[in-house]
mmCIF file of C-alpha atoms in Angstrom:
data_model
loop_
_atom_site.group_PDB
_atom_site.id
_atom_site.type_symbol
_atom_site.label_atom_id
_atom_site.label_comp_id
_atom_site.label_asym_id
_atom_site.label_seq_id
_atom_site.Cartn_x
_atom_site.Cartn_y
_atom_site.Cartn_z
ATOM 1 C CA UNK A 1 -72.595 78.651 -29.716
ATOM 2 C CA UNK A 2 -73.660 82.125 -28.638
ATOM 3 C CA UNK A 3 -72.095 85.102 -30.469
ATOM 4 C CA UNK A 4 -71.726 88.440 -28.701
ATOM 5 C CA UNK A 5 -70.253 91.684 -30.033
ATOM 6 C CA UNK A 6 -66.565 91.814 -29.470
ATOM 7 C CA UNK A 7 -65.209 88.555 -28.053
ATOM 8 C CA UNK A 8 -66.565 85.171 -29.118
ATOM 9 C CA UNK A 9 -67.647 83.248 -25.951
ATOM 10 C CA UNK A 10 -68.148 79.493 -26.209
ATOM 11 C CA UNK A 11 -71.098 78.358 -23.990
ATOM 12 C CA UNK A 12 -73.084 75.240 -24.802
ATOM 13 C CA UNK A 13 -76.863 75.032 -24.571
ATOM 14 C CA UNK A 14 -76.525 72.535 -21.668
ATOM 15 C CA UNK A 15 -74.742 75.195 -19.596
ATOM 16 C CA UNK A 16 -77.423 77.730 -20.401
ATOM 17 C CA UNK A 17 -80.159 75.384 -19.140
ATOM 18 C CA UNK A 18 -78.289 74.083 -16.065
ATOM 19 C CA UNK A 19 -78.545 76.892 -13.522
ATOM 20 C CA UNK A 20 -78.078 77.025 -9.788
ATOM 21 C CA UNK A 21 -81.535 77.464 -8.236
ATOM 22 C CA UNK A 22 -80.248 78.222 -4.748
ATOM 23 C CA UNK A 23 -80.966 81.714 -3.333
ATOM 24 C CA UNK A 24 -78.745 84.372 -4.851
ATOM 25 C CA UNK A 25 -77.828 85.505 -8.338
ATOM 26 C CA UNK A 26 -78.423 83.015 -11.126
ATOM 27 C CA UNK A 27 -75.157 81.780 -12.550
ATOM 28 C CA UNK A 28 -74.190 78.934 -14.905
ATOM 29 C CA UNK A 29 -72.551 75.856 -13.409
ATOM 30 C CA UNK A 30 -69.763 73.749 -14.810
ATOM 31 C CA UNK A 31 -70.225 70.908 -17.222
ATOM 32 C CA UNK A 32 -69.887 67.433 -15.743
ATOM 33 C CA UNK A 33 -66.924 66.788 -18.000
ATOM 34 C CA UNK A 34 -64.975 69.428 -16.090
ATOM 35 C CA UNK A 35 -64.855 67.069 -13.079
ATOM 36 C CA UNK A 36 -63.167 64.222 -14.952
ATOM 37 C CA UNK A 37 -59.644 63.896 -16.404
ATOM 38 C CA UNK A 38 -59.197 65.164 -19.934
ATOM 39 C CA UNK A 39 -58.540 62.548 -22.541
ATOM 40 C CA UNK A 40 -55.393 63.207 -24.523
ATOM 41 C CA UNK A 41 -52.419 65.390 -23.724
ATOM 42 C CA UNK A 42 -53.980 68.830 -23.571
ATOM 43 C CA UNK A 43 -51.979 71.786 -22.424
ATOM 44 C CA UNK A 44 -52.184 73.431 -19.050
ATOM 45 C CA UNK A 45 -52.062 70.230 -17.022
ATOM 46 C CA UNK A 46 -55.395 68.845 -18.212
ATOM 47 C CA UNK A 47 -54.181 65.271 -17.752
ATOM 48 C CA UNK A 48 -53.262 65.833 -14.130
ATOM 49 C CA UNK A 49 -56.708 66.822 -12.849
ATOM 50 C CA UNK A 50 -58.241 64.031 -10.752
ATOM 51 C CA UNK A 51 -61.726 62.676 -10.359
ATOM 52 C CA UNK A 52 -64.207 65.273 -9.034
ATOM 53 C CA UNK A 53 -61.568 67.984 -9.354
ATOM 54 C CA UNK A 54 -62.805 70.930 -11.493
ATOM 55 C CA UNK A 55 -60.391 72.621 -13.870
ATOM 56 C CA UNK A 56 -58.781 75.733 -12.576
ATOM 57 C CA UNK A 57 -58.843 79.003 -14.512
ATOM 58 C CA UNK A 58 -56.471 78.995 -17.427
ATOM 59 C CA UNK A 59 -56.598 75.238 -17.971
ATOM 60 C CA UNK A 60 -57.060 73.839 -21.461
ATOM 61 C CA UNK A 61 -60.575 73.439 -22.681
ATOM 62 C CA UNK A 62 -61.751 77.043 -22.774
ATOM 63 C CA UNK A 63 -64.182 76.670 -19.877
ATOM 64 C CA UNK A 64 -62.233 78.595 -17.254
ATOM 65 C CA UNK A 65 -64.632 81.479 -16.712
ATOM 66 C CA UNK A 66 -65.562 80.392 -13.161
ATOM 67 C CA UNK A 67 -63.403 81.539 -10.299
ATOM 68 C CA UNK A 68 -61.717 79.319 -7.730
ATOM 69 C CA UNK A 69 -64.210 80.517 -5.116
ATOM 70 C CA UNK A 70 -67.230 79.270 -7.094
ATOM 71 C CA UNK A 71 -65.435 75.942 -7.544
ATOM 72 C CA UNK A 72 -65.056 75.655 -3.774
ATOM 73 C CA UNK A 73 -68.768 76.422 -3.175
ATOM 74 C CA UNK A 74 -69.796 73.663 -5.558
ATOM 75 C CA UNK A 75 -67.711 71.050 -3.746
ATOM 76 C CA UNK A 76 -69.289 72.026 -0.413
ATOM 77 C CA UNK A 77 -72.802 71.590 -1.774
ATOM 78 C CA UNK A 78 -71.935 68.130 -3.043
ATOM 79 C CA UNK A 79 -70.390 66.907 0.209
ATOM 80 C CA UNK A 80 -72.827 68.491 2.675
ATOM 81 C CA UNK A 81 -76.018 66.665 3.712
ATOM 82 C CA UNK A 82 -78.497 67.902 6.279
ATOM 83 C CA UNK A 83 -81.262 65.311 5.828
ATOM 84 C CA UNK A 84 -82.825 63.579 8.849
ATOM 85 C CA UNK A 85 -81.483 60.190 7.760
ATOM 86 C CA UNK A 86 -77.925 61.329 8.432
ATOM 87 C CA UNK A 87 -78.579 63.431 11.516
ATOM 88 C CA UNK A 88 -77.757 62.010 14.940
ATOM 89 C CA UNK A 89 -80.856 61.601 17.101
ATOM 90 C CA UNK A 90 -78.923 61.244 20.353
ATOM 91 C CA UNK A 91 -78.309 58.554 22.963
ATOM 92 C CA UNK A 92 -80.386 57.349 25.922
ATOM 93 C CA UNK A 93 -79.242 55.702 29.135
ATOM 94 C CA UNK A 94 -81.537 53.606 31.349
ATOM 95 C CA UNK A 95 -81.654 50.545 33.652
ATOM 96 C CA UNK A 96 -84.078 47.613 33.691
ATOM 97 C CA UNK A 97 -84.858 45.413 36.710
ATOM 98 C CA UNK A 98 -87.407 42.590 36.878
ATOM 99 C CA UNK A 99 -88.501 41.560 40.373
ATOM 100 C CA UNK A 100 -89.848 38.040 40.146
ATOM 101 C CA UNK A 101 -91.357 38.008 43.645
ATOM 102 C CA UNK A 102 -93.589 41.036 42.998
ATOM 103 C CA UNK A 103 -94.022 40.535 39.210
ATOM 104 C CA UNK A 104 -92.765 44.089 38.670
ATOM 105 C CA UNK A 105 -90.629 45.570 35.906
ATOM 106 C CA UNK A 106 -88.732 48.723 36.881
ATOM 107 C CA UNK A 107 -87.273 51.035 34.239
ATOM 108 C CA UNK A 108 -85.004 53.765 35.605
ATOM 109 C CA UNK A 109 -84.575 56.447 32.950
ATOM 110 C CA UNK A 110 -81.241 58.130 33.684
ATOM 111 C CA UNK A 111 -80.279 60.641 31.001
ATOM 112 C CA UNK A 112 -80.023 61.449 27.303
ATOM 113 C CA UNK A 113 -77.204 63.118 25.400
ATOM 114 C CA UNK A 114 -76.949 64.967 22.103
ATOM 115 C CA UNK A 115 -80.651 64.957 21.257
ATOM 116 C CA UNK A 116 -81.796 66.363 17.958
ATOM 117 C CA UNK A 117 -82.925 70.030 18.282
ATOM 118 C CA UNK A 118 -86.677 70.305 17.766
ATOM 119 C CA UNK A 119 -87.516 73.933 18.698
ATOM 120 C CA UNK A 120 -86.705 77.267 17.074
ATOM 121 C CA UNK A 121 -84.200 78.069 19.820
ATOM 122 C CA UNK A 122 -82.099 75.043 18.862
ATOM 123 C CA UNK A 123 -83.153 73.097 21.970
ATOM 124 C CA UNK A 124 -85.953 70.713 22.965
ATOM 125 C CA UNK A 125 -88.353 69.899 25.822
ATOM 126 C CA UNK A 126 -87.773 66.128 25.983
ATOM 127 C CA UNK A 127 -89.568 63.380 27.884
ATOM 128 C CA UNK A 128 -89.513 59.570 27.664
ATOM 129 C CA UNK A 129 -92.440 57.237 26.972
ATOM 130 C CA UNK A 130 -92.569 53.481 27.588
ATOM 131 C CA UNK A 131 -94.791 50.944 25.826
ATOM 132 C CA UNK A 132 -94.998 47.170 26.078
ATOM 133 C CA UNK A 133 -95.249 45.424 22.708
ATOM 134 C CA UNK A 134 -97.301 43.760 21.396
ATOM 135 C CA UNK A 135 -100.446 45.553 22.481
ATOM 136 C CA UNK A 136 -99.214 49.126 22.925
ATOM 137 C CA UNK A 137 -102.061 51.281 24.279
ATOM 138 C CA UNK A 138 -102.828 53.752 27.041
ATOM 139 C CA UNK A 139 -103.095 50.866 29.493
ATOM 140 C CA UNK A 140 -99.353 50.160 29.374
ATOM 141 C CA UNK A 141 -97.984 53.624 28.580
ATOM 142 C CA UNK A 142 -95.710 55.229 31.163
ATOM 143 C CA UNK A 143 -94.149 58.677 30.873
ATOM 144 C CA UNK A 144 -91.418 60.644 32.626
ATOM 145 C CA UNK A 145 -91.449 64.300 33.560
ATOM 146 C CA UNK A 146 -90.522 66.954 30.983
ATOM 147 C CA UNK A 147 -87.119 68.642 31.110
ATOM 148 C CA UNK A 148 -87.223 72.103 29.534
ATOM 149 C CA UNK A 149 -84.810 73.697 27.050
ATOM 150 C CA UNK A 150 -82.041 71.137 26.853
ATOM 151 C CA UNK A 151 -80.485 68.588 24.532
ATOM 152 C CA UNK A 152 -78.852 66.694 27.416
ATOM 153 C CA UNK A 153 -81.695 66.032 29.885
ATOM 154 C CA UNK A 154 -81.297 64.192 33.194
ATOM 155 C CA UNK A 155 -84.359 62.423 34.606
ATOM 156 C CA UNK A 156 -83.241 59.814 37.181
ATOM 157 C CA UNK A 157 -86.861 58.652 37.289
ATOM 158 C CA UNK A 158 -88.122 55.097 37.858
ATOM 159 C CA UNK A 159 -91.238 53.869 36.021
ATOM 160 C CA UNK A 160 -92.801 50.568 37.135
ATOM 161 C CA UNK A 161 -94.979 48.014 35.367
ATOM 162 C CA UNK A 162 -97.008 45.743 37.664
ATOM 163 C CA UNK A 163 -98.362 42.303 36.850
ATOM 164 C CA UNK A 164 -95.514 41.297 34.534
ATOM 165 C CA UNK A 165 -95.187 37.516 34.456
ATOM 166 C CA UNK A 166 -92.213 35.421 33.392
ATOM 167 C CA UNK A 167 -94.072 34.623 30.183
ATOM 168 C CA UNK A 168 -94.339 38.354 29.476
ATOM 169 C CA UNK A 169 -90.606 38.746 30.024
ATOM 170 C CA UNK A 170 -89.956 36.035 27.467
ATOM 171 C CA UNK A 171 -92.215 37.254 24.657
ATOM 172 C CA UNK A 172 -92.682 41.008 25.120
ATOM 173 C CA UNK A 173 -90.589 43.955 23.958
ATOM 174 C CA UNK A 174 -90.151 47.310 25.684
ATOM 175 C CA UNK A 175 -90.373 50.316 23.392
ATOM 176 C CA UNK A 176 -88.514 53.348 24.768
ATOM 177 C CA UNK A 177 -89.186 56.551 22.836
ATOM 178 C CA UNK A 178 -88.050 60.146 23.352
ATOM 179 C CA UNK A 179 -90.409 62.971 22.386
ATOM 180 C CA UNK A 180 -90.412 66.760 22.451
ATOM 181 C CA UNK A 181 -93.356 68.558 24.044
ATOM 182 C CA UNK A 182 -95.005 71.412 22.138
ATOM 183 C CA UNK A 183 -97.750 73.275 23.971
ATOM 184 C CA UNK A 184 -99.294 74.844 20.878
ATOM 185 C CA UNK A 185 -98.999 71.901 18.469
ATOM 186 C CA UNK A 186 -98.655 68.140 18.623
ATOM 187 C CA UNK A 187 -95.702 66.690 20.470
ATOM 188 C CA UNK A 188 -92.843 65.694 18.168
ATOM 189 C CA UNK A 189 -91.113 62.334 17.984
ATOM 190 C CA UNK A 190 -87.307 62.386 18.351
ATOM 191 C CA UNK A 191 -86.234 58.748 18.373
ATOM 192 C CA UNK A 192 -86.799 55.326 19.904
ATOM 193 C CA UNK A 193 -85.209 52.027 20.835
ATOM 194 C CA UNK A 194 -86.712 48.586 21.401
ATOM 195 C CA UNK A 195 -85.431 46.081 23.953
ATOM 196 C CA UNK A 196 -86.463 42.417 24.072
ATOM 197 C CA UNK A 197 -87.283 41.726 27.724
ATOM 198 C CA UNK A 198 -85.803 38.238 27.474
ATOM 199 C CA UNK A 199 -82.409 39.957 27.722
ATOM 200 C CA UNK A 200 -83.192 40.952 31.328
ATOM 201 C CA UNK A 201 -82.513 38.279 33.957
ATOM 202 C CA UNK A 202 -84.755 38.152 37.049
ATOM 203 C CA UNK A 203 -83.572 40.219 40.046
ATOM 204 C CA UNK A 204 -80.540 41.528 38.155
ATOM 205 C CA UNK A 205 -80.245 45.154 37.040
ATOM 206 C CA UNK A 206 -79.203 45.507 33.404
ATOM 207 C CA UNK A 207 -77.777 48.816 32.159
ATOM 208 C CA UNK A 208 -78.462 50.135 28.650
ATOM 209 C CA UNK A 209 -76.776 52.989 26.766
ATOM 210 C CA UNK A 210 -78.298 53.001 23.301
ATOM 211 C CA UNK A 211 -78.467 55.210 20.230
ATOM 212 C CA UNK A 212 -81.919 56.436 19.319
ATOM 213 C CA UNK A 213 -83.277 55.287 15.976
ATOM 214 C CA UNK A 214 -86.100 56.133 13.611
ATOM 215 C CA UNK A 215 -89.210 53.946 14.003
ATOM 216 C CA UNK A 216 -89.310 50.939 11.666
ATOM 217 C CA UNK A 217 -91.237 51.652 8.442
ATOM 218 C CA UNK A 218 -94.755 50.326 8.112
ATOM 219 C CA UNK A 219 -95.123 47.435 5.667
ATOM 220 C CA UNK A 220 -96.826 48.129 2.360
ATOM 221 C CA UNK A 221 -100.489 47.110 2.039
ATOM 222 C CA UNK A 222 -99.577 44.428 -0.481
ATOM 223 C CA UNK A 223 -96.915 42.920 1.769
ATOM 224 C CA UNK A 224 -99.195 43.117 4.781
ATOM 225 C CA UNK A 225 -102.076 41.363 3.033
ATOM 226 C CA UNK A 226 -99.754 38.608 1.862
ATOM 227 C CA UNK A 227 -98.382 38.168 5.355
ATOM 228 C CA UNK A 228 -101.856 38.014 6.863
ATOM 229 C CA UNK A 229 -102.891 35.374 4.382
ATOM 230 C CA UNK A 230 -99.777 33.372 5.121
ATOM 231 C CA UNK A 231 -100.244 33.340 8.886
ATOM 232 C CA UNK A 232 -104.036 33.099 8.987
ATOM 233 C CA UNK A 233 -103.875 29.714 10.706
ATOM 234 C CA UNK A 234 -101.529 31.064 13.351
ATOM 235 C CA UNK A 235 -103.768 34.074 13.963
ATOM 236 C CA UNK A 236 -106.795 31.854 14.476
ATOM 237 C CA UNK A 237 -104.909 29.740 17.006
ATOM 238 C CA UNK A 238 -103.728 32.752 18.991
ATOM 239 C CA UNK A 239 -106.935 34.796 18.713
ATOM 240 C CA UNK A 240 -108.148 33.686 22.139
ATOM 241 C CA UNK A 241 -104.794 34.418 23.760
ATOM 242 C CA UNK A 242 -104.664 37.922 22.254
ATOM 243 C CA UNK A 243 -108.220 38.662 23.419
ATOM 244 C CA UNK A 244 -107.290 37.629 26.952
ATOM 245 C CA UNK A 245 -104.270 39.888 26.903
ATOM 246 C CA UNK A 246 -106.345 42.914 25.964
ATOM 247 C CA UNK A 247 -108.544 42.579 29.087
ATOM 248 C CA UNK A 248 -105.836 43.220 31.665
ATOM 249 C CA UNK A 249 -104.505 41.730 34.899
ATOM 250 C CA UNK A 250 -105.891 41.399 38.458
ATOM 251 C CA UNK A 251 -103.926 40.984 41.699
ATOM 252 C CA UNK A 252 -105.840 38.879 44.237
ATOM 253 C CA UNK A 253 -104.991 37.866 47.787
ATOM 254 C CA UNK A 254 -106.655 34.768 49.302
ATOM 255 C CA UNK A 255 -106.496 33.755 52.969
ATOM 256 C CA UNK A 256 -108.490 31.078 54.754
ATOM 257 C CA UNK A 257 -108.849 31.898 58.463
ATOM 258 C CA UNK A 258 -109.714 28.828 60.600
ATOM 259 C CA UNK A 259 -110.135 30.934 63.759
ATOM 260 C CA UNK A 260 -112.812 33.121 62.159
ATOM 261 C CA UNK A 261 -114.161 30.297 60.048
ATOM 262 C CA UNK A 262 -114.119 31.879 56.654
ATOM 263 C CA UNK A 263 -112.338 33.037 53.504
ATOM 264 C CA UNK A 264 -110.811 36.514 53.190
ATOM 265 C CA UNK A 265 -110.582 37.845 49.629
ATOM 266 C CA UNK A 266 -108.314 40.840 49.053
ATOM 267 C CA UNK A 267 -108.692 42.856 45.846
ATOM 268 C CA UNK A 268 -105.360 44.630 45.564
ATOM 269 C CA UNK A 269 -105.145 46.239 42.119
ATOM 270 C CA UNK A 270 -105.590 45.877 38.368
ATOM 271 C CA UNK A 271 -103.139 46.574 35.554
ATOM 272 C CA UNK A 272 -103.406 47.186 31.786
ATOM 273 C CA UNK A 273 -107.211 47.111 31.750
ATOM 274 C CA UNK A 274 -109.090 47.425 28.471
ATOM 275 C CA UNK A 275 -110.307 50.948 27.719
ATOM 276 C CA UNK A 276 -114.110 51.069 27.623
ATOM 277 C CA UNK A 277 -114.802 54.826 27.396
ATOM 278 C CA UNK A 278 -114.355 57.226 24.486
ATOM 279 C CA UNK A 279 -111.610 59.091 26.373
ATOM 280 C CA UNK A 280 -109.390 56.011 26.207
ATOM 281 C CA UNK A 281 -109.833 55.116 29.902
ATOM 282 C CA UNK A 282 -112.293 53.273 32.151
ATOM 283 C CA UNK A 283 -113.985 53.840 35.520
ATOM 284 C CA UNK A 284 -113.321 50.367 36.963
ATOM 285 C CA UNK A 285 -114.637 48.576 40.016
ATOM 286 C CA UNK A 286 -114.540 44.907 41.102
ATOM 287 C CA UNK A 287 -117.296 42.503 42.173
ATOM 288 C CA UNK A 288 -116.827 39.149 43.918
ATOM 289 C CA UNK A 289 -119.189 36.183 44.246
ATOM 290 C CA UNK A 290 -118.853 32.836 46.047
ATOM 291 C CA UNK A 291 -120.953 30.369 44.045
ATOM 292 C CA UNK A 292 -123.222 28.510 44.138
ATOM 293 C CA UNK A 293 -125.073 31.303 45.892
ATOM 294 C CA UNK A 294 -128.690 30.268 46.380
ATOM 295 C CA UNK A 295 -129.616 33.166 48.655
ATOM 296 C CA UNK A 296 -127.661 35.685 46.552
ATOM 297 C CA UNK A 297 -125.889 37.182 49.553
ATOM 298 C CA UNK A 298 -122.269 36.650 48.515
ATOM 299 C CA UNK A 299 -121.928 39.733 46.338
ATOM 300 C CA UNK A 300 -119.282 42.287 47.360
ATOM 301 C CA UNK A 301 -118.229 45.363 45.424
ATOM 302 C CA UNK A 302 -115.265 47.754 45.612
ATOM 303 C CA UNK A 303 -115.329 51.494 45.160
ATOM 304 C CA UNK A 304 -115.194 52.988 41.644
ATOM 305 C CA UNK A 305 -111.831 54.427 40.604
ATOM 306 C CA UNK A 306 -112.348 57.150 38.011
ATOM 307 C CA UNK A 307 -110.527 57.498 34.694
ATOM 308 C CA UNK A 308 -107.749 54.945 34.984
ATOM 309 C CA UNK A 309 -106.587 51.665 33.483
ATOM 310 C CA UNK A 310 -104.348 50.766 36.425
ATOM 311 C CA UNK A 311 -106.545 51.169 39.547
ATOM 312 C CA UNK A 312 -105.510 50.395 43.126
ATOM 313 C CA UNK A 313 -108.332 49.155 45.391
ATOM 314 C CA UNK A 314 -106.720 47.484 48.451
ATOM 315 C CA UNK A 315 -110.091 46.271 49.746
ATOM 316 C CA UNK A 316 -110.870 43.000 51.559
ATOM 317 C CA UNK A 317 -114.084 40.977 51.807
ATOM 318 C CA UNK A 318 -114.871 38.137 54.207
ATOM 319 C CA UNK A 319 -117.005 35.067 53.468
ATOM 320 C CA UNK A 320 -118.115 33.064 56.488
ATOM 321 C CA UNK A 321 -117.802 29.432 55.443
ATOM 322 C CA UNK A 322 -116.379 26.202 56.823
ATOM 323 C CA UNK A 323 -113.359 24.469 55.391
ATOM 324 C CA UNK A 324 -115.455 21.449 54.350
ATOM 325 C CA UNK A 325 -117.912 23.614 52.404
ATOM 326 C CA UNK A 326 -115.339 25.694 50.564
ATOM 327 C CA UNK A 327 -114.167 22.691 48.527
ATOM 328 C CA UNK A 328 -117.458 22.838 46.598
ATOM 329 C CA UNK A 329 -117.436 26.604 46.099
ATOM 330 C CA UNK A 330 -116.129 28.729 43.235
ATOM 331 C CA UNK A 331 -114.915 32.299 43.650
ATOM 332 C CA UNK A 332 -115.827 34.522 40.722
ATOM 333 C CA UNK A 333 -114.194 37.948 40.437
ATOM 334 C CA UNK A 334 -115.341 40.359 37.714
ATOM 335 C CA UNK A 335 -114.115 43.820 36.712
ATOM 336 C CA UNK A 336 -116.598 46.398 35.386
ATOM 337 C CA UNK A 337 -116.554 49.878 33.922
ATOM 338 C CA UNK A 338 -119.018 52.234 35.622
ATOM 339 C CA UNK A 339 -121.237 54.285 33.292
ATOM 340 C CA UNK A 340 -123.617 56.890 34.685
ATOM 341 C CA UNK A 341 -127.169 56.562 33.384
ATOM 342 C CA UNK A 342 -126.688 53.337 31.416
ATOM 343 C CA UNK A 343 -125.589 49.739 31.803
ATOM 344 C CA UNK A 344 -122.103 49.184 33.109
ATOM 345 C CA UNK A 345 -119.587 47.557 30.747
ATOM 346 C CA UNK A 346 -118.016 44.195 31.516
ATOM 347 C CA UNK A 347 -114.209 44.374 31.261
ATOM 348 C CA UNK A 348 -113.115 40.902 32.334
ATOM 349 C CA UNK A 349 -113.145 38.280 35.030
ATOM 350 C CA UNK A 350 -111.505 35.252 36.562
ATOM 351 C CA UNK A 351 -112.858 32.127 38.264
ATOM 352 C CA UNK A 352 -111.064 30.270 41.074
ATOM 353 C CA UNK A 353 -112.058 26.876 42.420
ATOM 354 C CA UNK A 354 -111.382 23.164 42.318
ATOM 355 C CA UNK A 355 -112.647 23.024 38.737
ATOM 356 C CA UNK A 356 -110.353 25.787 37.495
ATOM 357 C CA UNK A 357 -107.176 25.270 35.485
ATOM 358 C CA UNK A 358 -103.636 26.565 35.388
ATOM 359 C CA UNK A 359 -102.633 29.471 37.624
ATOM 360 C CA UNK A 360 -106.126 29.959 39.047
ATOM 361 C CA UNK A 361 -106.319 26.342 40.220
ATOM 362 C CA UNK A 362 -102.827 26.558 41.727
ATOM 363 C CA UNK A 363 -103.746 29.747 43.589
ATOM 364 C CA UNK A 364 -106.869 28.095 45.047
ATOM 365 C CA UNK A 365 -104.964 24.976 46.142
ATOM 366 C CA UNK A 366 -102.154 27.023 47.741
ATOM 367 C CA UNK A 367 -104.739 28.990 49.716
ATOM 368 C CA UNK A 368 -106.386 25.848 51.102
ATOM 369 C CA UNK A 369 -103.062 24.165 51.876
ATOM 370 C CA UNK A 370 -101.639 27.160 53.725
ATOM 371 C CA UNK A 371 -104.348 28.022 56.253
ATOM 372 C CA UNK A 372 -103.922 31.393 57.887
ATOM 373 C CA UNK A 373 -101.372 32.623 55.340
ATOM 374 C CA UNK A 374 -102.004 35.251 52.665
ATOM 375 C CA UNK A 375 -101.368 34.041 49.116
ATOM 376 C CA UNK A 376 -101.141 36.705 46.393
ATOM 377 C CA UNK A 377 -101.189 36.003 42.660
ATOM 378 C CA UNK A 378 -101.670 37.921 39.414
ATOM 379 C CA UNK A 379 -104.389 36.620 37.100
ATOM 380 C CA UNK A 380 -105.204 37.350 33.466
ATOM 381 C CA UNK A 381 -108.733 38.651 32.981
ATOM 382 C CA UNK A 382 -110.817 36.744 30.433
ATOM 383 C CA UNK A 383 -113.629 38.159 28.343
ATOM 384 C CA UNK A 384 -115.804 35.121 29.052
ATOM 385 C CA UNK A 385 -116.371 33.804 32.552
ATOM 386 C CA UNK A 386 -118.001 30.322 32.664
ATOM 387 C CA UNK A 387 -121.159 30.279 34.777
ATOM 388 C CA UNK A 388 -121.308 34.051 35.114
ATOM 389 C CA UNK A 389 -124.449 35.973 34.227
ATOM 390 C CA UNK A 390 -122.404 39.018 33.202
ATOM 391 C CA UNK A 391 -125.105 41.276 34.575
ATOM 392 C CA UNK A 392 -124.773 44.029 37.144
#
C-alpha cells in the first residue's frame, strides 16, 4: 500500500513494477485479475464480467482508476500482430510445360498479387528466380526481368531449361522464388514455392496459382549429423551419380553420310556446366576425337564462349571414314574451361562407340542404322572419360 496526503489510494507493488514501455507517457497497467470474473457476489456487476473483459470504472474491487479509452487500447495491443509469420507474402501465377521431343522445360511466369512491401515507399521491385533442386547453382538459375514499384507485377515471360530428361522430371523439384531488387544493398527475399516436376505431364501445360511461403528452416547441426550417419551407405552409392550431375549436359548431333563417306559430328550446346572460375562461371569450349587416332589428326575444337555455363556452339565437324571402319572407332567429346596463361580445366566428357553403355550406345547405334539422317541426343558429362588423356 502507498499512502499519499489526502485520499488513501490502493496500488499494489505489482502494478508499480508493471509499466507500459511503449512510446508515450509511462502509466500503470491493469492487474491480470481484472480480466477474469470476480469470485463471489461483489457489487457493481462484478460477476457479469466475462473472460478477457476488464472491469469498467465504478465496478467493485477498487481498481477503477483507468478510463474506458485505456481499456480499449490494451485490447488492441493484445489482438494485433504485425510479425512476418502472420503477414501474407502474396501469390504467384505461372505455367509449366515439358516438351519431351526437345528435352525442354518451359516456365511461363505470368503475374504476382499482393506481394509483401519491401521498400520505404510501401512497394517493391520484384523479380522471379528459378532453380532446379537438388543441385541449385548458377548453372541452373534463371531470372525474369524486374518490375519497378509495384506489389502486383505482371511479367508474362517464358524461361526455358534445356537438356531436361524424363528422369529429371521424375526426381527433380523446381524452386520458384520472388525477390525484391535493391540497388544499394543486397536483394531481399520475399517468398518461394517448390513444385515437384513429376506433377507435370509431358507435352501438357499445367497452370499453377500458389501462395508464397517462407523457405524451409535449416536442420540443426545435431539432426544433420545424425541424418548423415544414417544415410552414409546411400550417399556412397549415389556419390558417382551426384558427381556426374554436377558436370552438366551436352547436346550432340550425329549423321553418317554415305555419299561423302564420313561421319558428321554436330556440337549444338551445353547446359548446366560446372563452374570452374572464381566468378562462378566458365569459359567453355568443346574438343572431339575419333579414336584410335594413330596419326593424331582427328582433333577438332569449337570456339570459346566466354563467361557462361549454358553455351551455344552450333558447330559441325566432318570425319572422312568408311562405314566398315567406323564400327571399330570411338568418338570422344570433351568440354574444357579456357584459362589464359595456364592449363585449361577439364569440365567433363562423353564417349560414344560400340563399347559404350546406356544412352551413348543407343545414340551410336541409331546413327549407324539411320544413314543420312541427323540423330540428336542429350548426354550427361562425366568427370572421368575412359581412354582419354585429359590433356589439352
